[in-house]
PDB file of C-alpha atoms in Angstrom:
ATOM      1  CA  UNK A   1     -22.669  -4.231  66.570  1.00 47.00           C
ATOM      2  CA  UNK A   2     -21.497  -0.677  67.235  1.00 46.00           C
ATOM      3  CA  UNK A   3     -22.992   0.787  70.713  1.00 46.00           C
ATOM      4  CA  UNK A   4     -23.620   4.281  70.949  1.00 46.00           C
ATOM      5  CA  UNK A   5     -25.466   6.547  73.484  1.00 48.00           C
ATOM      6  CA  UNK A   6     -28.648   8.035  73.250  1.00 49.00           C
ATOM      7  CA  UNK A   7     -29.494  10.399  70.442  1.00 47.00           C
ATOM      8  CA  UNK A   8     -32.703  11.508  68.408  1.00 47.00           C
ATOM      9  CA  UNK A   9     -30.689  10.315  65.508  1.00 45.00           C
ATOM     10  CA  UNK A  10     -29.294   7.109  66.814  1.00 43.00           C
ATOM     11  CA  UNK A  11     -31.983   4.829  65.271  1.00 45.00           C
ATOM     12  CA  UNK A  12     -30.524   6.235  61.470  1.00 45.00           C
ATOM     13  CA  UNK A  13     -26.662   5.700  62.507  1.00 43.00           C
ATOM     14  CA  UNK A  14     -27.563   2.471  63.364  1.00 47.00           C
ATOM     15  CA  UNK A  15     -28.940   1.568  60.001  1.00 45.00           C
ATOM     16  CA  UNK A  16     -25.544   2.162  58.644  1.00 49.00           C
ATOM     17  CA  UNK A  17     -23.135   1.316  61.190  1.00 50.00           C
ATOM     18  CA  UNK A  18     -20.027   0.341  58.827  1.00 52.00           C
ATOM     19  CA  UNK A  19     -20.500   3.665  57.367  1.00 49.00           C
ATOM     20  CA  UNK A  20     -20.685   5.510  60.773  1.00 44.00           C
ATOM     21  CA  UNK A  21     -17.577   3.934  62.141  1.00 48.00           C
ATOM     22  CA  UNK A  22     -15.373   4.950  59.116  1.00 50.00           C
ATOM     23  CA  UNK A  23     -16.423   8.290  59.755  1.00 48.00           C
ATOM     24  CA  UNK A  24     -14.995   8.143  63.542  1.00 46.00           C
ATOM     25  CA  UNK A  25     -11.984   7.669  62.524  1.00 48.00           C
ATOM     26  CA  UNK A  26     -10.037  10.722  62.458  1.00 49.00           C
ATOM     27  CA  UNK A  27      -7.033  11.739  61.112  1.00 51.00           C
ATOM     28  CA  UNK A  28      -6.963   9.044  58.631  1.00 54.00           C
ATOM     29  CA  UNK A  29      -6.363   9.510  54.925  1.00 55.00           C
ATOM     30  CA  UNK A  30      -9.422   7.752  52.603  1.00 54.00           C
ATOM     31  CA  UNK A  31      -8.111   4.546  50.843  1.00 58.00           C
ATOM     32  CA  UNK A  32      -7.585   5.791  47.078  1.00 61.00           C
ATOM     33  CA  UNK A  33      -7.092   3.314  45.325  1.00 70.00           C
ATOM     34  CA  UNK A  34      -4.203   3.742  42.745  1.00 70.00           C
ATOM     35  CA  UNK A  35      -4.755   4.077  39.007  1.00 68.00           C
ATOM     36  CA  UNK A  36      -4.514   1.313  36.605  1.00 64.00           C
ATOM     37  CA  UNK A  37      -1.428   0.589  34.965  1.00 63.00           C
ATOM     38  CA  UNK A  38      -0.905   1.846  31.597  1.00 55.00           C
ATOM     39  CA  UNK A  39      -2.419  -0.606  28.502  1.00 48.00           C
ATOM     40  CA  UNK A  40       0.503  -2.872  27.282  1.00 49.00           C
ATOM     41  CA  UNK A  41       1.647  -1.645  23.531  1.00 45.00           C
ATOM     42  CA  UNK A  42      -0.596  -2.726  20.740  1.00 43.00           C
ATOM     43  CA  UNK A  43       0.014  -5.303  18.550  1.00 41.00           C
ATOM     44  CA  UNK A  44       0.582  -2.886  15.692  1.00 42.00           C
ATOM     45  CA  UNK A  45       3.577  -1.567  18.056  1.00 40.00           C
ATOM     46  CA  UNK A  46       4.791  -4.828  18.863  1.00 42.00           C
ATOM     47  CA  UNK A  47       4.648  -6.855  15.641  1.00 44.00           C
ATOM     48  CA  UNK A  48       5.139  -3.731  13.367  1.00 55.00           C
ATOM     49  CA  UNK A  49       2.427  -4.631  11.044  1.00 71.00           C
ATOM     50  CA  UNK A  50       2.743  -1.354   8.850  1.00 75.00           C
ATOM     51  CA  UNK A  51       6.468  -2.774   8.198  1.00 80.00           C
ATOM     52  CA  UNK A  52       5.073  -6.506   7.888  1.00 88.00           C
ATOM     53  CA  UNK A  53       1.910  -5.144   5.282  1.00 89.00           C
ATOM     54  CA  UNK A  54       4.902  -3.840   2.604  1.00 92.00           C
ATOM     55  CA  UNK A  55       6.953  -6.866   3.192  1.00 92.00           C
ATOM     56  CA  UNK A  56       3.683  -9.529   2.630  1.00 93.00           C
ATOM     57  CA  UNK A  57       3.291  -7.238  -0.865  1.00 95.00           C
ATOM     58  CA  UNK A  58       7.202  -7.917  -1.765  1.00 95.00           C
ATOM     59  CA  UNK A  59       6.223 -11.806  -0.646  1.00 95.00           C
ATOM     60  CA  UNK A  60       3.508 -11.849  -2.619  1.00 96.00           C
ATOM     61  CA  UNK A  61       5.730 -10.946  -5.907  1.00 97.00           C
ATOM     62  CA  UNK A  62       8.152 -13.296  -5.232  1.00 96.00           C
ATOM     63  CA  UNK A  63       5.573 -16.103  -4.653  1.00 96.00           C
ATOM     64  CA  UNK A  64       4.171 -15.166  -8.130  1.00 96.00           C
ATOM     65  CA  UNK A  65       7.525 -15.003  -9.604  1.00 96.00           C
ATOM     66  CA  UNK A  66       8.206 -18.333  -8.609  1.00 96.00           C
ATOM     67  CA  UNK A  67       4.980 -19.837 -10.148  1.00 96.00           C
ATOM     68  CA  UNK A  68       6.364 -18.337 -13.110  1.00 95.00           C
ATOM     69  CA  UNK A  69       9.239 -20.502 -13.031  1.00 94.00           C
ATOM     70  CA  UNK A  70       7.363 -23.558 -13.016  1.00 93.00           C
ATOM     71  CA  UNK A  71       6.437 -24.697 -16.512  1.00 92.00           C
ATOM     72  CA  UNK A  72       3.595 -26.634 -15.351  1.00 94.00           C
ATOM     73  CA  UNK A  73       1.720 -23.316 -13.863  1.00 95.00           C
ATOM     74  CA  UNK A  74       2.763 -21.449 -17.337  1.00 93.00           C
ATOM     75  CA  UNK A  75      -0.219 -21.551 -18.948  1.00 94.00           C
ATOM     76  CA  UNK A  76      -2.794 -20.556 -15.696  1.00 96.00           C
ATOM     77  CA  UNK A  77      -0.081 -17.700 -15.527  1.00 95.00           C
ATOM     78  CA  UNK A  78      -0.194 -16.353 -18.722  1.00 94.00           C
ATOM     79  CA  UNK A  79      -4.143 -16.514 -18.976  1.00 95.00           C
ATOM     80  CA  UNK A  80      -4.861 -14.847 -15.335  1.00 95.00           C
ATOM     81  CA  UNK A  81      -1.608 -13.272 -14.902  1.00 96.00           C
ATOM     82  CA  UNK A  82      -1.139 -11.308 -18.268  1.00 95.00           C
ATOM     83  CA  UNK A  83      -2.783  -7.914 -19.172  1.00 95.00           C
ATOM     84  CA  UNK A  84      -3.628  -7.645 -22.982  1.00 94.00           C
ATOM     85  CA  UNK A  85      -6.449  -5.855 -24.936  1.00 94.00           C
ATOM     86  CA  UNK A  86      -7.622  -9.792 -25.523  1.00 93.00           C
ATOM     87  CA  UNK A  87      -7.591 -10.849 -22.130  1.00 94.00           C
ATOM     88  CA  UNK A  88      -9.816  -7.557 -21.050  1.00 93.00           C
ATOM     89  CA  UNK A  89     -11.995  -8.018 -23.944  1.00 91.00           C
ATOM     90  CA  UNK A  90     -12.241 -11.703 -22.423  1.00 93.00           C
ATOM     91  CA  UNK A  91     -13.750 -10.250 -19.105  1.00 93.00           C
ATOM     92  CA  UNK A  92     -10.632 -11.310 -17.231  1.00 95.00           C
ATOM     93  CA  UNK A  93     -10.371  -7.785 -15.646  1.00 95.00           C
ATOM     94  CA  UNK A  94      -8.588  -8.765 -12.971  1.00 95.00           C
ATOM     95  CA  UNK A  95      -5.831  -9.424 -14.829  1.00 95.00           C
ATOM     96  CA  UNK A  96      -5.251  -5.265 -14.439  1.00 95.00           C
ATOM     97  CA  UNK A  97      -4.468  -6.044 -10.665  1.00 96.00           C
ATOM     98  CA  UNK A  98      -2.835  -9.575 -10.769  1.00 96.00           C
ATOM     99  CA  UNK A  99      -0.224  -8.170 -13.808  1.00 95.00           C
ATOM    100  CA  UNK A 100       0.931  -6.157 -11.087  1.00 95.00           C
ATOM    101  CA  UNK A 101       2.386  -8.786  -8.739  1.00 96.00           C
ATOM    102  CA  UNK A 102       4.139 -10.440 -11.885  1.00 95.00           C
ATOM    103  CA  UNK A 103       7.647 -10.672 -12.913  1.00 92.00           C
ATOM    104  CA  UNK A 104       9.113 -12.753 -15.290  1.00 91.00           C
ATOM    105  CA  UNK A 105      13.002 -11.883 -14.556  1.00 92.00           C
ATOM    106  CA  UNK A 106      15.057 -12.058 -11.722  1.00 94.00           C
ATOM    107  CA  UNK A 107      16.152  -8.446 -12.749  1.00 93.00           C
ATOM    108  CA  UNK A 108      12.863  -7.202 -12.955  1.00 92.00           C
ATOM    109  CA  UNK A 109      11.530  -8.662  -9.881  1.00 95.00           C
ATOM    110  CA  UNK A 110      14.546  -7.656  -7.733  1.00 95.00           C
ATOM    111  CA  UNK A 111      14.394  -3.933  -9.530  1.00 93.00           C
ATOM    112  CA  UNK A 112      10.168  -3.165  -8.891  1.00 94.00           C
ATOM    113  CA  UNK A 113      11.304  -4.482  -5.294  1.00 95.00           C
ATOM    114  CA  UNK A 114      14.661  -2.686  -4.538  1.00 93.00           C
ATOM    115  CA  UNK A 115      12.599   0.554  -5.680  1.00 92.00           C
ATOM    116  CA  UNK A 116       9.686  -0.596  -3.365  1.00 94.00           C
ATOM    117  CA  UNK A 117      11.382  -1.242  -0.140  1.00 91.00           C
ATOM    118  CA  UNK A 118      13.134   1.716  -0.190  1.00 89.00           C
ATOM    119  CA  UNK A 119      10.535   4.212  -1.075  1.00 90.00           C
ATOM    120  CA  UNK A 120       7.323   2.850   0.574  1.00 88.00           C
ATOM    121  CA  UNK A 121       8.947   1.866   3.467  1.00 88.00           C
ATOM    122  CA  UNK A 122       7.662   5.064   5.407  1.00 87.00           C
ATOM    123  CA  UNK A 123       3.982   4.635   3.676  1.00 92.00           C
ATOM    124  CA  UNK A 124       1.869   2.179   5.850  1.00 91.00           C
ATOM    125  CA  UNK A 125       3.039   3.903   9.087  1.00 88.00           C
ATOM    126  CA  UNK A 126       2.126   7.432   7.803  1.00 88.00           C
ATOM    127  CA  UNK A 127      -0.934   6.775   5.793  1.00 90.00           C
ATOM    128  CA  UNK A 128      -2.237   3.286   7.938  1.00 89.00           C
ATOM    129  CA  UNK A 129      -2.281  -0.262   6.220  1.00 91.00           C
ATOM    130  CA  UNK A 130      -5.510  -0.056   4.445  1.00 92.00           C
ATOM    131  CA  UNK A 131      -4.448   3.173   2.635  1.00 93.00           C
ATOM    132  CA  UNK A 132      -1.324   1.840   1.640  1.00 94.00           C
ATOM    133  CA  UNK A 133      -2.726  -1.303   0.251  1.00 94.00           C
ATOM    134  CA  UNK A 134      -5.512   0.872  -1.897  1.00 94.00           C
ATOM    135  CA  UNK A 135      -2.573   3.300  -3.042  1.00 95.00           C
ATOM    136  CA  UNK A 136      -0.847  -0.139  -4.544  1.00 96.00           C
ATOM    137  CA  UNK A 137      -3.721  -1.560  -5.901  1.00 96.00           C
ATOM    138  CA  UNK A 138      -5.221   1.946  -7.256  1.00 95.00           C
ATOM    139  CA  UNK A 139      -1.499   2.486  -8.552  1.00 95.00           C
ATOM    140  CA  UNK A 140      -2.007  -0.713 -10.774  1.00 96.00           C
ATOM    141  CA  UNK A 141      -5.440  -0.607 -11.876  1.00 96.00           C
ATOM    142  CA  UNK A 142      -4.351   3.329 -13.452  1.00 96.00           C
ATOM    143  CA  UNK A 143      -1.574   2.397 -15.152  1.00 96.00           C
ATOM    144  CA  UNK A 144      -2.875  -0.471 -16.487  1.00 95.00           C
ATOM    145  CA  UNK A 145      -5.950   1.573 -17.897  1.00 95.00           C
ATOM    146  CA  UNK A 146      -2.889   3.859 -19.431  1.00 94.00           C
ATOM    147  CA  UNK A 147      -1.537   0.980 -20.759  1.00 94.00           C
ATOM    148  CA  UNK A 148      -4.593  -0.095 -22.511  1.00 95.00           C
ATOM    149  CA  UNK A 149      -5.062   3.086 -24.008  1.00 93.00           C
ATOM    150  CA  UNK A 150      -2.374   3.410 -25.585  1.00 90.00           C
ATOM    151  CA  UNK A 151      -2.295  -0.155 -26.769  1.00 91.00           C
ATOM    152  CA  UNK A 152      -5.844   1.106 -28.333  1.00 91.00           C
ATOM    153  CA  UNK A 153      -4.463   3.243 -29.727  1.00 89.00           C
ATOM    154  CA  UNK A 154      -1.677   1.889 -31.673  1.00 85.00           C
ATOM    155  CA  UNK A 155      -4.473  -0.682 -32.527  1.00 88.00           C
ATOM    156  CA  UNK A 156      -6.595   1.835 -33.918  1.00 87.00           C
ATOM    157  CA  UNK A 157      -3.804   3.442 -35.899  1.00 85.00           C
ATOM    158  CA  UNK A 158      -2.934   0.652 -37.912  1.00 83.00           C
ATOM    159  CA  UNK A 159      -4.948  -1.096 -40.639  1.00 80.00           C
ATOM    160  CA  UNK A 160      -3.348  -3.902 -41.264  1.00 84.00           C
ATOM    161  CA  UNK A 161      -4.533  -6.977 -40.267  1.00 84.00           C
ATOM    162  CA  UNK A 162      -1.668  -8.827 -38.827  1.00 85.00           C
ATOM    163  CA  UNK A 163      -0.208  -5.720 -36.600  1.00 85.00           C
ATOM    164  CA  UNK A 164      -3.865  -4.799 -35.051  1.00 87.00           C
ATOM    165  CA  UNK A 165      -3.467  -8.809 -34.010  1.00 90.00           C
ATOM    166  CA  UNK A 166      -0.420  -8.661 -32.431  1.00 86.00           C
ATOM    167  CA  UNK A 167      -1.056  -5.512 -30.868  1.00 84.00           C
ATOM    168  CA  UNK A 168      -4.269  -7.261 -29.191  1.00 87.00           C
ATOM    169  CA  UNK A 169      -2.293  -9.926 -27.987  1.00 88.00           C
ATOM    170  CA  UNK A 170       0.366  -8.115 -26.836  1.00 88.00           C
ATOM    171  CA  UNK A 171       0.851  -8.749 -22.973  1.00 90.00           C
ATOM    172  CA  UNK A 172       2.103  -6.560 -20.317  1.00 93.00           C
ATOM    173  CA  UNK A 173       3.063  -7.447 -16.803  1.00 93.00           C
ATOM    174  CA  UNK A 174       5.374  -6.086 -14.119  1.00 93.00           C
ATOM    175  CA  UNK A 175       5.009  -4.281 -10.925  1.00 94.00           C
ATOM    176  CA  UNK A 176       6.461  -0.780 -12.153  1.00 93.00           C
ATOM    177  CA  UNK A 177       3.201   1.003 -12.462  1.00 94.00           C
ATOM    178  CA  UNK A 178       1.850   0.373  -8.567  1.00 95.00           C
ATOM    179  CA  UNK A 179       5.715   0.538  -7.664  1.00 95.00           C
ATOM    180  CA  UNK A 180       5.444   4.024  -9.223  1.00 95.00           C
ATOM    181  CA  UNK A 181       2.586   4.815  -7.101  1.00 96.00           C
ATOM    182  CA  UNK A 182       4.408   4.272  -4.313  1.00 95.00           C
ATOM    183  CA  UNK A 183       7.102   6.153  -5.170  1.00 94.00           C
ATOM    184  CA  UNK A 184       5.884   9.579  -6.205  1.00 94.00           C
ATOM    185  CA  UNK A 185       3.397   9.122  -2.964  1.00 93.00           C
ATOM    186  CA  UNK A 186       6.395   9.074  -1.161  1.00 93.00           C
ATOM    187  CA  UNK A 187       8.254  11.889  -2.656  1.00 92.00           C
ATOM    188  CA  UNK A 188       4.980  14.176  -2.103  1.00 92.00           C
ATOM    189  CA  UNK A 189       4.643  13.332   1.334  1.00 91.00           C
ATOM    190  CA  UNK A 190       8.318  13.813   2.066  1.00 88.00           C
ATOM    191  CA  UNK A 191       9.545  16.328  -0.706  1.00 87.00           C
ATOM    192  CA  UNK A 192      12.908  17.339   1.106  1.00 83.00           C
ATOM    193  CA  UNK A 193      13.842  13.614   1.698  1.00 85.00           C
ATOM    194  CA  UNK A 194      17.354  13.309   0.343  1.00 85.00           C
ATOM    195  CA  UNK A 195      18.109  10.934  -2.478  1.00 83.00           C
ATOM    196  CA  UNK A 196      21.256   9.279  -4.289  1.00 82.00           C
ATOM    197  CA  UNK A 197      20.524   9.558  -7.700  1.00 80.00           C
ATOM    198  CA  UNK A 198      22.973   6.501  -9.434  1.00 77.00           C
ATOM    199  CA  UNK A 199      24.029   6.128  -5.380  1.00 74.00           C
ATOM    200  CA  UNK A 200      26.368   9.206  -5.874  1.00 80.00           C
ATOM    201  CA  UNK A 201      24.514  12.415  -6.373  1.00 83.00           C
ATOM    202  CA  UNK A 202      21.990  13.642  -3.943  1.00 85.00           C
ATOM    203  CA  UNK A 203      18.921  15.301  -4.543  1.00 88.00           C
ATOM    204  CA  UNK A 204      15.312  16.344  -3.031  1.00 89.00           C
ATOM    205  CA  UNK A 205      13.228  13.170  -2.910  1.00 87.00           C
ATOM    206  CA  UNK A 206      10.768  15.971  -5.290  1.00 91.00           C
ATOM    207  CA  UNK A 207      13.341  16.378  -7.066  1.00 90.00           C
ATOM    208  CA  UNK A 208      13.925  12.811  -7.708  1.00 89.00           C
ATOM    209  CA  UNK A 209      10.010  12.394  -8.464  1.00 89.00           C
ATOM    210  CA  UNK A 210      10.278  14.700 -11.008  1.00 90.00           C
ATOM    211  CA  UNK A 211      13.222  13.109 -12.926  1.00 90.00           C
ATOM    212  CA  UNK A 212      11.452   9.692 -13.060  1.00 88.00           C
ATOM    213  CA  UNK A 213       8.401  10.990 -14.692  1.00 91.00           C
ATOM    214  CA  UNK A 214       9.985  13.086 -17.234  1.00 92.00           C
ATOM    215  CA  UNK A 215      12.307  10.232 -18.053  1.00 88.00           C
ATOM    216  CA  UNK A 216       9.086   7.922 -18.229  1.00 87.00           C
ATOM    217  CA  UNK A 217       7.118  10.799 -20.470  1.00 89.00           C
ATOM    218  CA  UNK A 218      10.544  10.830 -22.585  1.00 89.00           C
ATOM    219  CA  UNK A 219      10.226   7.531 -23.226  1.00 85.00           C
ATOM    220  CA  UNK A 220       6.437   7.776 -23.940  1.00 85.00           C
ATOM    221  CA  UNK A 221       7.377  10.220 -26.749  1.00 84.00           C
ATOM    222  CA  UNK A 222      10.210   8.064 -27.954  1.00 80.00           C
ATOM    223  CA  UNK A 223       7.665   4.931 -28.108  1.00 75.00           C
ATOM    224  CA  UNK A 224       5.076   7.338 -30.337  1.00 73.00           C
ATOM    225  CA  UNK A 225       8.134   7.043 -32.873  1.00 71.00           C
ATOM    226  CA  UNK A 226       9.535   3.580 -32.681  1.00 69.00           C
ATOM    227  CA  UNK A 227       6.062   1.729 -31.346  1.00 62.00           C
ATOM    228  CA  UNK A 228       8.161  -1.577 -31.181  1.00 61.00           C
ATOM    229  CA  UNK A 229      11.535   0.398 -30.017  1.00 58.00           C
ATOM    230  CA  UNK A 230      11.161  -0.533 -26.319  1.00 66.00           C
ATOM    231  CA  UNK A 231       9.291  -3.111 -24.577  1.00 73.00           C
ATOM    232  CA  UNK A 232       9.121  -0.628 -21.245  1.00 81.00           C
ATOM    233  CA  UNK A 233       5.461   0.452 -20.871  1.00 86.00           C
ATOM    234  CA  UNK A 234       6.326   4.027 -20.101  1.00 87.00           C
ATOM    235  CA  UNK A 235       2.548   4.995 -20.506  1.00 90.00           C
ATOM    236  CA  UNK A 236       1.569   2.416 -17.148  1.00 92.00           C
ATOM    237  CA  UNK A 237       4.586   4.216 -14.995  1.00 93.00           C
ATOM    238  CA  UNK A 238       2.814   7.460 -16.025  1.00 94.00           C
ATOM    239  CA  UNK A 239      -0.435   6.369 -15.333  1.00 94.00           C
ATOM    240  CA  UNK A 240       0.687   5.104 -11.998  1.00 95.00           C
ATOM    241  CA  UNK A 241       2.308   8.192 -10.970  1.00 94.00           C
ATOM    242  CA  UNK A 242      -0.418  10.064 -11.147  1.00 95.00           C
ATOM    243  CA  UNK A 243      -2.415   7.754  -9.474  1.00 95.00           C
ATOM    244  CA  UNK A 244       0.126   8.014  -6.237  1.00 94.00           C
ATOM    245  CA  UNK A 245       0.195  11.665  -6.448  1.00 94.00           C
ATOM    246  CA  UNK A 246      -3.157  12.167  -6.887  1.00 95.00           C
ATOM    247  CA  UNK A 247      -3.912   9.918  -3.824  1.00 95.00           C
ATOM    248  CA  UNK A 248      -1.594  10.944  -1.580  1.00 93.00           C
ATOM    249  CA  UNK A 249      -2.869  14.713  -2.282  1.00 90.00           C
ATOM    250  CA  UNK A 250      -6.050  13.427  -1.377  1.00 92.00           C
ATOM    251  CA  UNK A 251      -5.247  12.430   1.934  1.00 90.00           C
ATOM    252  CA  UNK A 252      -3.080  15.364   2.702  1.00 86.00           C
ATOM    253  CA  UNK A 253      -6.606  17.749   2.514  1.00 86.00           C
ATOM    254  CA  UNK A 254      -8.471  15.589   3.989  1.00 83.00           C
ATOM    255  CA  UNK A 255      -5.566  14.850   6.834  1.00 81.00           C
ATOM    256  CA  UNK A 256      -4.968  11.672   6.928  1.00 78.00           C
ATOM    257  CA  UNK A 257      -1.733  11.739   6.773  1.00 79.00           C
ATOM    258  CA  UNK A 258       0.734  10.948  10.087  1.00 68.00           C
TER     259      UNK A 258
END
């Protein structure tokens, strides 16, 4: 108990005599406590999931490639992993996004992913995982509608019999459409990026955007010509570019863009 003398107000100090007592003391500085240390990183820092969100879409081609390679799996494949005006008319729609994780060649596999890595390496940092997954899968779902157009209409061209057939069971896989997505997003949101076109001459990454869909739109009119000239399906890497420009100006006006 703290003793003190007589005073009208003693009764009140009393009451509160821890309180009292820390006042007395003179001179000395009041305990501040220091501030809390800084949050560790997050796990996004740590584990780099933007990085980790483009590699699990490169696994998840090579995991389909491989299940082409099985003969056994060949026939689940071709029904739920093929896009065709028969397998849409089927009500297998999403055969327009599972096309787009399959391969059937090395060549093409290690191409679609050569093109990816590079290009949408900067993509899930800048516009967050979740956008980057819906500017894949939006990628493929457009340029497999542009596909299907055009397969229309060839189809709707032709009167005989036996061509119309073929052209409905005509199938169409390959990663090029959402890869294009992906790569004239990144051109857009880095336009002076330099690129080796052919590894020797370099160029605005715009620049480079531009080239691949004229090339593509080239080919589009060459196919008009020669509909059984070229088994690229110039008319998906056209649909998908637009797709990736389209989105990527979307979220440059509405700013979400890093």
């Amino acid at each position: 108990p703290l003793s003190l003398p007589s005073h009208p107000h003693t009764h009140m100090l009393r009451a509160t005599p821890r309180r009292f007592a820390r006042g007395l003391a003179f001179g000395r500085r009041p305990h501040v406590r220091p501030p809390p240390p800084p949050p560790p990183p997050s796990f996004v820092t740590q584990s780099g999931v933007p990085e980790l969100s483009l590699f699990s879409v490169v696994g998840a081609n090579m995991v389909v490639h491989a299940f082409w390679q099985d003969r056994r799996w060949q026939p689940f494949m071709h029904r739920h992993f093929v896009l065709s005006l028969e397998s849409v008319r089927r009500r297998r729609w999403h055969t327009m996004i599972t096309s787009a994780f399959s391969q059937l060649s090395p060549s093409h596999l290690l191409t679609n992913m050569v093109m990816l890595s590079f290009f949408g390496l900067s993509l899930p940092r800048r516009l967050g995982v979740p956008a980057f997954a819906t500017l894949y899968l939006a990628g493929s779902v457009v340029s497999s509608s542009a596909w299907l157009a055009e397969q229309q209409t060839l189809r709707d061209r032709t009167s005989a019999l036996r061509e119309r057939a073929e052209i409905q069971a005509a199938g169409c896989v390959g990663a090029s459409g959402a890869v294009a997505a992906c790569v004239t997003g990144a051109c857009i949101l880095d336009p002076g990026r330099r690129v080796y076109l052919f590894f020797l001459v370099p160029i605005p990454a715009i620049g480079f955007a531009g080239l691949y869909v004229l090339s593509d739109f080239w080919g589009l009119l060459a196919a008009a010509h020669d509909p059984g000239g070229s088994a690229v399906a110039h008319s998906g890497h056209l649909g998908g570019a637009l797709a990736g420009a389209a989105f990527v100006g979307l979220m440059r006006v509405a700013g979400r863009v890093r």
